[in-house]
Amino acid sequence: MSTSRTRPAGRHDRRGPHSVPPQRTRVPRRVRPHHWFAERLLAVLSGQRPVHWMLGHTIGEAYDQLAELAPRTPLRSRGARPVIRMCHGAQPAPGVVEACASIAAGEQVRAMAFRLEQGTDLRWRCAAVELGGERLQAPLPH
């Protein structure tokens, strides 16, 4: 019996009816450190996590900046849970990433900027963080 007789009419491939196409191996995307840190910083600034959660992930004045920003940030307000809308990073020097992120909470949009530095142990740590004000609206056309 030939295989052409077992194929349905109009089927031109030579695979059998129960064969499974080969799966492409999926290489996991490497998580960029600024994306990971943006999520962690947002969790602290929105009150979802305590400031001391970042103790091992900060260096220099960054922890003090977080401790000062966290209690008074408008991201802690009740209402829509803030989310990261976008996050971009640039590497001005080896072992340094300067990043910015936009954070949306309902209709409010805020900017966050932070600097990461890679230690001799190859771990990234936040060295500075700033939180900007509300997004300026473009004037309406007349």
JSON list of C-alpha atoms in Angstrom, two decimals:
[
{"chain": "A", "resi": 1, "resn": "MET", "atom": "CA", "xyz": [0.00, 0.00, 0.00]},
{"chain": "A", "resi": 2, "resn": "SER", "atom": "CA", "xyz": [1.48, 3.39, -0.94]},
{"chain": "A", "resi": 3, "resn": "THR", "atom": "CA", "xyz": [1.37, 6.49, 1.25]},
{"chain": "A", "resi": 4, "resn": "SER", "atom": "CA", "xyz": [-0.43, 8.46, -1.46]},
{"chain": "A", "resi": 5, "resn": "ARG", "atom": "CA", "xyz": [-3.57, 6.39, -0.85]},
{"chain": "A", "resi": 6, "resn": "THR", "atom": "CA", "xyz": [-3.61, 7.12, 2.92]},
{"chain": "A", "resi": 7, "resn": "ARG", "atom": "CA", "xyz": [-3.37, 10.91, 2.53]},
{"chain": "A", "resi": 8, "resn": "PRO", "atom": "CA", "xyz": [-6.58, 12.89, 2.36]},
{"chain": "A", "resi": 9, "resn": "ALA", "atom": "CA", "xyz": [-7.41, 14.41, -1.02]},
{"chain": "A", "resi": 10, "resn": "GLY", "atom": "CA", "xyz": [-5.55, 17.66, -1.53]},
{"chain": "A", "resi": 11, "resn": "ARG", "atom": "CA", "xyz": [-2.84, 16.92, 1.02]},
{"chain": "A", "resi": 12, "resn": "HIS", "atom": "CA", "xyz": [0.60, 17.15, -0.55]},
{"chain": "A", "resi": 13, "resn": "ASP", "atom": "CA", "xyz": [3.03, 16.73, 2.33]},
{"chain": "A", "resi": 14, "resn": "ARG", "atom": "CA", "xyz": [4.54, 13.36, 3.15]},
{"chain": "A", "resi": 15, "resn": "ARG", "atom": "CA", "xyz": [3.96, 13.44, 6.90]},
{"chain": "A", "resi": 16, "resn": "GLY", "atom": "CA", "xyz": [1.64, 10.89, 8.36]},
{"chain": "A", "resi": 17, "resn": "PRO", "atom": "CA", "xyz": [-1.64, 11.89, 9.98]},
{"chain": "A", "resi": 18, "resn": "HIS", "atom": "CA", "xyz": [-0.20, 11.71, 13.52]},
{"chain": "A", "resi": 19, "resn": "SER", "atom": "CA", "xyz": [3.16, 13.34, 12.97]},
{"chain": "A", "resi": 20, "resn": "VAL", "atom": "CA", "xyz": [3.91, 16.50, 14.93]},
{"chain": "A", "resi": 21, "resn": "PRO", "atom": "CA", "xyz": [5.88, 19.30, 13.29]},
{"chain": "A", "resi": 22, "resn": "PRO", "atom": "CA", "xyz": [9.29, 19.84, 14.89]},
{"chain": "A", "resi": 23, "resn": "GLN", "atom": "CA", "xyz": [9.22, 22.46, 17.64]},
{"chain": "A", "resi": 24, "resn": "ARG", "atom": "CA", "xyz": [11.58, 25.39, 17.48]},
{"chain": "A", "resi": 25, "resn": "THR", "atom": "CA", "xyz": [13.61, 25.64, 20.62]},
{"chain": "A", "resi": 26, "resn": "ARG", "atom": "CA", "xyz": [12.75, 28.87, 22.33]},
{"chain": "A", "resi": 27, "resn": "VAL", "atom": "CA", "xyz": [15.61, 30.82, 23.75]},
{"chain": "A", "resi": 28, "resn": "PRO", "atom": "CA", "xyz": [14.43, 32.77, 26.80]},
{"chain": "A", "resi": 29, "resn": "ARG", "atom": "CA", "xyz": [14.91, 36.51, 26.50]},
{"chain": "A", "resi": 30, "resn": "ARG", "atom": "CA", "xyz": [17.47, 37.84, 28.90]},
{"chain": "A", "resi": 31, "resn": "VAL", "atom": "CA", "xyz": [15.79, 40.21, 31.31]},
{"chain": "A", "resi": 32, "resn": "ARG", "atom": "CA", "xyz": [17.55, 43.52, 31.16]},
{"chain": "A", "resi": 33, "resn": "PRO", "atom": "CA", "xyz": [18.49, 44.84, 34.60]},
{"chain": "A", "resi": 34, "resn": "HIS", "atom": "CA", "xyz": [16.73, 48.19, 34.14]},
{"chain": "A", "resi": 35, "resn": "HIS", "atom": "CA", "xyz": [13.39, 46.46, 33.50]},
{"chain": "A", "resi": 36, "resn": "TRP", "atom": "CA", "xyz": [13.79, 44.36, 36.64]},
{"chain": "A", "resi": 37, "resn": "PHE", "atom": "CA", "xyz": [14.80, 47.37, 38.74]},
{"chain": "A", "resi": 38, "resn": "ALA", "atom": "CA", "xyz": [11.97, 49.52, 37.38]},
{"chain": "A", "resi": 39, "resn": "GLU", "atom": "CA", "xyz": [9.46, 46.95, 38.67]},
{"chain": "A", "resi": 40, "resn": "ARG", "atom": "CA", "xyz": [11.18, 46.72, 42.07]},
{"chain": "A", "resi": 41, "resn": "LEU", "atom": "CA", "xyz": [11.44, 50.49, 42.46]},
{"chain": "A", "resi": 42, "resn": "LEU", "atom": "CA", "xyz": [7.78, 50.89, 41.53]},
{"chain": "A", "resi": 43, "resn": "ALA", "atom": "CA", "xyz": [6.79, 48.30, 44.13]},
{"chain": "A", "resi": 44, "resn": "VAL", "atom": "CA", "xyz": [8.58, 50.33, 46.82]},
{"chain": "A", "resi": 45, "resn": "LEU", "atom": "CA", "xyz": [7.41, 53.75, 45.63]},
{"chain": "A", "resi": 46, "resn": "SER", "atom": "CA", "xyz": [3.79, 52.61, 45.39]},
{"chain": "A", "resi": 47, "resn": "GLY", "atom": "CA", "xyz": [3.82, 51.12, 48.88]},
{"chain": "A", "resi": 48, "resn": "GLN", "atom": "CA", "xyz": [3.44, 47.51, 47.75]},
{"chain": "A", "resi": 49, "resn": "ARG", "atom": "CA", "xyz": [6.81, 46.68, 49.32]},
{"chain": "A", "resi": 50, "resn": "PRO", "atom": "CA", "xyz": [8.72, 48.28, 52.21]},
{"chain": "A", "resi": 51, "resn": "VAL", "atom": "CA", "xyz": [11.81, 50.37, 51.49]},
{"chain": "A", "resi": 52, "resn": "HIS", "atom": "CA", "xyz": [14.09, 47.89, 53.27]},
{"chain": "A", "resi": 53, "resn": "TRP", "atom": "CA", "xyz": [13.21, 45.37, 50.52]},
{"chain": "A", "resi": 54, "resn": "MET", "atom": "CA", "xyz": [15.80, 47.24, 48.42]},
{"chain": "A", "resi": 55, "resn": "LEU", "atom": "CA", "xyz": [18.63, 47.15, 51.00]},
{"chain": "A", "resi": 56, "resn": "GLY", "atom": "CA", "xyz": [20.79, 44.65, 49.13]},
{"chain": "A", "resi": 57, "resn": "HIS", "atom": "CA", "xyz": [19.95, 46.19, 45.77]},
{"chain": "A", "resi": 58, "resn": "THR", "atom": "CA", "xyz": [21.11, 49.77, 46.40]},
{"chain": "A", "resi": 59, "resn": "ILE", "atom": "CA", "xyz": [24.44, 51.49, 46.89]},
{"chain": "A", "resi": 60, "resn": "GLY", "atom": "CA", "xyz": [25.48, 54.97, 47.90]},
{"chain": "A", "resi": 61, "resn": "GLU", "atom": "CA", "xyz": [22.66, 57.44, 48.46]},
{"chain": "A", "resi": 62, "resn": "ALA", "atom": "CA", "xyz": [20.03, 55.46, 46.54]},
{"chain": "A", "resi": 63, "resn": "TYR", "atom": "CA", "xyz": [18.58, 53.83, 49.65]},
{"chain": "A", "resi": 64, "resn": "ASP", "atom": "CA", "xyz": [18.29, 57.23, 51.37]},
{"chain": "A", "resi": 65, "resn": "GLN", "atom": "CA", "xyz": [16.63, 58.65, 48.23]},
{"chain": "A", "resi": 66, "resn": "LEU", "atom": "CA", "xyz": [14.11, 55.80, 48.25]},
{"chain": "A", "resi": 67, "resn": "ALA", "atom": "CA", "xyz": [13.45, 56.22, 51.96]},
{"chain": "A", "resi": 68, "resn": "GLU", "atom": "CA", "xyz": [12.74, 59.92, 51.39]},
{"chain": "A", "resi": 69, "resn": "LEU", "atom": "CA", "xyz": [10.62, 59.46, 48.26]},
{"chain": "A", "resi": 70, "resn": "ALA", "atom": "CA", "xyz": [8.52, 56.45, 49.26]},
{"chain": "A", "resi": 71, "resn": "PRO", "atom": "CA", "xyz": [6.34, 57.92, 52.04]},
{"chain": "A", "resi": 72, "resn": "ARG", "atom": "CA", "xyz": [5.44, 61.08, 50.13]},
{"chain": "A", "resi": 73, "resn": "THR", "atom": "CA", "xyz": [5.09, 59.85, 46.58]},
{"chain": "A", "resi": 74, "resn": "PRO", "atom": "CA", "xyz": [1.69, 60.23, 44.90]},
{"chain": "A", "resi": 75, "resn": "LEU", "atom": "CA", "xyz": [2.05, 56.66, 43.64]},
{"chain": "A", "resi": 76, "resn": "ARG", "atom": "CA", "xyz": [0.86, 55.56, 47.08]},
{"chain": "A", "resi": 77, "resn": "SER", "atom": "CA", "xyz": [-2.57, 57.11, 46.59]},
{"chain": "A", "resi": 78, "resn": "ARG", "atom": "CA", "xyz": [-5.59, 54.87, 46.54]},
{"chain": "A", "resi": 79, "resn": "GLY", "atom": "CA", "xyz": [-7.09, 54.19, 43.18]},
{"chain": "A", "resi": 80, "resn": "ALA", "atom": "CA", "xyz": [-5.56, 52.67, 40.10]},
{"chain": "A", "resi": 81, "resn": "ARG", "atom": "CA", "xyz": [-2.52, 50.49, 40.74]},
{"chain": "A", "resi": 82, "resn": "PRO", "atom": "CA", "xyz": [0.53, 52.04, 39.05]},
{"chain": "A", "resi": 83, "resn": "VAL", "atom": "CA", "xyz": [2.16, 50.14, 36.19]},
{"chain": "A", "resi": 84, "resn": "ILE", "atom": "CA", "xyz": [5.29, 50.62, 34.11]},
{"chain": "A", "resi": 85, "resn": "ARG", "atom": "CA", "xyz": [4.27, 51.80, 30.64]},
{"chain": "A", "resi": 86, "resn": "MET", "atom": "CA", "xyz": [7.73, 51.87, 29.14]},
{"chain": "A", "resi": 87, "resn": "CYS", "atom": "CA", "xyz": [11.30, 51.55, 30.31]},
{"chain": "A", "resi": 88, "resn": "HIS", "atom": "CA", "xyz": [14.43, 52.52, 28.39]},
{"chain": "A", "resi": 89, "resn": "GLY", "atom": "CA", "xyz": [18.05, 52.17, 29.37]},
{"chain": "A", "resi": 90, "resn": "ALA", "atom": "CA", "xyz": [21.34, 53.41, 27.99]},
{"chain": "A", "resi": 91, "resn": "GLN", "atom": "CA", "xyz": [24.82, 52.22, 28.84]},
{"chain": "A", "resi": 92, "resn": "PRO", "atom": "CA", "xyz": [27.08, 55.31, 28.96]},
{"chain": "A", "resi": 93, "resn": "ALA", "atom": "CA", "xyz": [30.00, 53.23, 30.26]},
{"chain": "A", "resi": 94, "resn": "PRO", "atom": "CA", "xyz": [30.71, 49.56, 30.91]},
{"chain": "A", "resi": 95, "resn": "GLY", "atom": "CA", "xyz": [28.97, 48.45, 34.09]},
{"chain": "A", "resi": 96, "resn": "VAL", "atom": "CA", "xyz": [26.62, 51.47, 34.16]},
{"chain": "A", "resi": 97, "resn": "VAL", "atom": "CA", "xyz": [23.00, 51.73, 33.00]},
{"chain": "A", "resi": 98, "resn": "GLU", "atom": "CA", "xyz": [21.03, 54.96, 33.13]},
{"chain": "A", "resi": 99, "resn": "ALA", "atom": "CA", "xyz": [17.33, 54.32, 32.73]},
{"chain": "A", "resi": 100, "resn": "CYS", "atom": "CA", "xyz": [14.01, 56.09, 32.60]},
{"chain": "A", "resi": 101, "resn": "ALA", "atom": "CA", "xyz": [10.51, 54.72, 32.90]},
{"chain": "A", "resi": 102, "resn": "SER", "atom": "CA", "xyz": [7.03, 56.12, 32.59]},
{"chain": "A", "resi": 103, "resn": "ILE", "atom": "CA", "xyz": [4.58, 55.05, 35.26]},
{"chain": "A", "resi": 104, "resn": "ALA", "atom": "CA", "xyz": [0.84, 55.25, 34.75]},
{"chain": "A", "resi": 105, "resn": "ALA", "atom": "CA", "xyz": [-1.68, 55.25, 37.57]},
{"chain": "A", "resi": 106, "resn": "GLY", "atom": "CA", "xyz": [-5.11, 55.85, 36.14]},
{"chain": "A", "resi": 107, "resn": "GLU", "atom": "CA", "xyz": [-4.87, 59.07, 34.15]},
{"chain": "A", "resi": 108, "resn": "GLN", "atom": "CA", "xyz": [-1.70, 60.24, 35.89]},
{"chain": "A", "resi": 109, "resn": "VAL", "atom": "CA", "xyz": [1.65, 59.61, 34.27]},
{"chain": "A", "resi": 110, "resn": "ARG", "atom": "CA", "xyz": [4.93, 60.11, 36.09]},
{"chain": "A", "resi": 111, "resn": "ALA", "atom": "CA", "xyz": [8.55, 59.77, 35.10]},
{"chain": "A", "resi": 112, "resn": "MET", "atom": "CA", "xyz": [11.14, 57.81, 37.02]},
{"chain": "A", "resi": 113, "resn": "ALA", "atom": "CA", "xyz": [14.88, 57.94, 36.36]},
{"chain": "A", "resi": 114, "resn": "PHE", "atom": "CA", "xyz": [17.49, 55.72, 37.96]},
{"chain": "A", "resi": 115, "resn": "ARG", "atom": "CA", "xyz": [21.10, 54.67, 37.61]},
{"chain": "A", "resi": 116, "resn": "LEU", "atom": "CA", "xyz": [22.40, 51.13, 37.97]},
{"chain": "A", "resi": 117, "resn": "GLU", "atom": "CA", "xyz": [26.00, 50.14, 38.58]},
{"chain": "A", "resi": 118, "resn": "GLN", "atom": "CA", "xyz": [27.44, 46.66, 38.26]},
{"chain": "A", "resi": 119, "resn": "GLY", "atom": "CA", "xyz": [29.68, 45.56, 41.11]},
{"chain": "A", "resi": 120, "resn": "THR", "atom": "CA", "xyz": [32.75, 43.36, 40.99]},
{"chain": "A", "resi": 121, "resn": "ASP", "atom": "CA", "xyz": [30.41, 40.46, 41.87]},
{"chain": "A", "resi": 122, "resn": "LEU", "atom": "CA", "xyz": [28.56, 41.24, 38.57]},
{"chain": "A", "resi": 123, "resn": "ARG", "atom": "CA", "xyz": [25.35, 42.11, 40.46]},
{"chain": "A", "resi": 124, "resn": "TRP", "atom": "CA", "xyz": [23.51, 45.26, 39.46]},
{"chain": "A", "resi": 125, "resn": "ARG", "atom": "CA", "xyz": [22.63, 47.77, 42.17]},
{"chain": "A", "resi": 126, "resn": "CYS", "atom": "CA", "xyz": [20.68, 51.00, 42.08]},
{"chain": "A", "resi": 127, "resn": "ALA", "atom": "CA", "xyz": [22.93, 54.01, 42.71]},
{"chain": "A", "resi": 128, "resn": "ALA", "atom": "CA", "xyz": [20.36, 56.83, 42.27]},
{"chain": "A", "resi": 129, "resn": "VAL", "atom": "CA", "xyz": [16.63, 57.29, 41.78]},
{"chain": "A", "resi": 130, "resn": "GLU", "atom": "CA", "xyz": [14.41, 60.27, 41.01]},
{"chain": "A", "resi": 131, "resn": "LEU", "atom": "CA", "xyz": [10.67, 60.54, 40.55]},
{"chain": "A", "resi": 132, "resn": "GLY", "atom": "CA", "xyz": [9.27, 63.28, 38.31]},
{"chain": "A", "resi": 133, "resn": "GLY", "atom": "CA", "xyz": [5.97, 65.12, 38.36]},
{"chain": "A", "resi": 134, "resn": "GLU", "atom": "CA", "xyz": [2.88, 64.85, 36.27]},
{"chain": "A", "resi": 135, "resn": "ARG", "atom": "CA", "xyz": [3.14, 64.67, 32.54]},
{"chain": "A", "resi": 136, "resn": "LEU", "atom": "CA", "xyz": [2.52, 68.00, 30.81]},
{"chain": "A", "resi": 137, "resn": "GLN", "atom": "CA", "xyz": [-0.40, 67.91, 28.44]},
{"chain": "A", "resi": 138, "resn": "ALA", "atom": "CA", "xyz": [0.14, 69.20, 24.90]},
{"chain": "A", "resi": 139, "resn": "PRO", "atom": "CA", "xyz": [-1.92, 72.31, 24.12]},
{"chain": "A", "resi": 140, "resn": "LEU", "atom": "CA", "xyz": [-5.12, 71.59, 22.26]},
{"chain": "A", "resi": 141, "resn": "PRO", "atom": "CA", "xyz": [-5.17, 72.72, 18.61]},
{"chain": "A", "resi": 142, "resn": "HIS", "atom": "CA", "xyz": [-7.49, 75.63, 17.84]}
]
